[in-house]
mmCIF file of C-alpha atoms in Angstrom:
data_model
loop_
_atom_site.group_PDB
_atom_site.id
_atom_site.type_symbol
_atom_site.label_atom_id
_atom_site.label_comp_id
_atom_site.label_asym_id
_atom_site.label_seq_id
_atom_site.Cartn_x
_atom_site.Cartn_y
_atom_site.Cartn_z
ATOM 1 C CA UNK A 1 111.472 202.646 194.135
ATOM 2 C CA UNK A 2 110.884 199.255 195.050
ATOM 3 C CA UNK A 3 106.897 199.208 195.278
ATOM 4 C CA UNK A 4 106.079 199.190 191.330
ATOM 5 C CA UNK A 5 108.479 196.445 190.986
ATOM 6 C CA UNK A 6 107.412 192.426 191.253
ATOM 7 C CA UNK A 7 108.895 190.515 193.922
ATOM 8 C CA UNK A 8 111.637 188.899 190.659
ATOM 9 C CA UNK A 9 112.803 192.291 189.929
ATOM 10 C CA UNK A 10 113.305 193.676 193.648
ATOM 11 C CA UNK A 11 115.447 190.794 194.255
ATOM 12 C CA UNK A 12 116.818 191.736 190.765
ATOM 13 C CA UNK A 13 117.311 195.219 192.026
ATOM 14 C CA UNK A 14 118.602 194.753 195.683
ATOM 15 C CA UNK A 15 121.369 192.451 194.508
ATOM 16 C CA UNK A 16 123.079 194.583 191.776
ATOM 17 C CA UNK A 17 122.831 197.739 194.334
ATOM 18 C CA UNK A 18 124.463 195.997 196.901
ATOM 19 C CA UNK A 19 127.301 194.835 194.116
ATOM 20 C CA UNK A 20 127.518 198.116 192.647
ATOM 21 C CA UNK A 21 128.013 199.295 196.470
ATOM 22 C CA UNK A 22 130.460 196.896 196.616
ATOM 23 C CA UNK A 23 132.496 198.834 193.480
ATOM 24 C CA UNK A 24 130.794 196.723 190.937
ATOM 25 C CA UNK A 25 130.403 199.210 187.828
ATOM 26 C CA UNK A 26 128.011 197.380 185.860
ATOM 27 C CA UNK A 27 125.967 194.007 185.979
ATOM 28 C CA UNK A 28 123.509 192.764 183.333
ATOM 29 C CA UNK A 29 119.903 192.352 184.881
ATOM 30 C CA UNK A 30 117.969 191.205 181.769
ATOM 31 C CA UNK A 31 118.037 189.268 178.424
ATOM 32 C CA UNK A 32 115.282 188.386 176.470
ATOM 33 C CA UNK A 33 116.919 187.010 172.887
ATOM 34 C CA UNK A 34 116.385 190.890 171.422
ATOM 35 C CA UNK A 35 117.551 193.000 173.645
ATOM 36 C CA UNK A 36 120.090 193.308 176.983
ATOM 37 C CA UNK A 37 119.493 195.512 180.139
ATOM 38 C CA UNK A 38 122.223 197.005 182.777
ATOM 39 C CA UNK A 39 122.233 198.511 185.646
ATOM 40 C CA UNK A 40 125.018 200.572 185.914
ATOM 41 C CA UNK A 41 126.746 202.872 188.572
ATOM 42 C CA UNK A 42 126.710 206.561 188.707
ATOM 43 C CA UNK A 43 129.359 207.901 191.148
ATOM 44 C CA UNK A 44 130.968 210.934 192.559
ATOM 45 C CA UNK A 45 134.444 212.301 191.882
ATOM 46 C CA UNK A 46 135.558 210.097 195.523
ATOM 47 C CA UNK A 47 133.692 206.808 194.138
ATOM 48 C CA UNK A 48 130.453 207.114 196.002
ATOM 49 C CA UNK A 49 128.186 205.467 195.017
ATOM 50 C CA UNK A 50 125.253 208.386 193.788
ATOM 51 C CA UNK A 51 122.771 206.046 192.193
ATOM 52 C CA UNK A 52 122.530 203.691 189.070
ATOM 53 C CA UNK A 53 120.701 203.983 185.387
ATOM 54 C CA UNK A 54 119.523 201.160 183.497
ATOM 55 C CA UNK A 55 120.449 201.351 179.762
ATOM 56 C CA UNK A 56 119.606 198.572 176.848
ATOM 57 C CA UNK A 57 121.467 197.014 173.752
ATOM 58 C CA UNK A 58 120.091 195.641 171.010
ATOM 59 C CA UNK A 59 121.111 192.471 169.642
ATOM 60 C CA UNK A 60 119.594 192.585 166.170
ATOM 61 C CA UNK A 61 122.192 192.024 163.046
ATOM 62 C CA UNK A 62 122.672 194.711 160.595
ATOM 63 C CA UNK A 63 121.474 197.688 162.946
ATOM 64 C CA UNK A 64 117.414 197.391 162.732
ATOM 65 C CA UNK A 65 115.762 198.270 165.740
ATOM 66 C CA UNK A 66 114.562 196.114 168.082
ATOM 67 C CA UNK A 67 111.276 195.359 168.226
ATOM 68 C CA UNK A 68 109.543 197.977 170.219
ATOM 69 C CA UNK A 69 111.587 200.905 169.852
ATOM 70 C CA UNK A 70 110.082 204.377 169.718
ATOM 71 C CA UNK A 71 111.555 206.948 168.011
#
């Protein structure tokens, strides 16, 4: 998972996995004026920890899309 990731984002990615391990739920990983990214937890019915998806909100006014959007 790690190896098509720069050396920033690993760090990036290491650090919210060991907080969502930790019972974190959700921790913002990126921000670039447009757009916001997440990582956040996916867990079983006891808690565990399963894995994690990333999702994104736009910050636009009015609804447009953000730039780059497909669909």
């Amino acid at each position: 998972m790690l190896d098509c990731h720069n050396p920033t984002s690993q760090r990036i990615i290491r650090e919210t996995l060991t907080f969502l391990e930790a019972g974190g739920e959700e921790r913002l990983i990126s921000e670039d004026g447009s757009r916001r990214g997440y990582m956040r937890a996916v867990r079983d019915p006891a808690g565990r920890l399963l894995g994690y998806y990333e999702r994104y909100e736009c910050m636009t006014n009015g609804g447009e899309r953000c730039p780059n959007d497909s669909g």
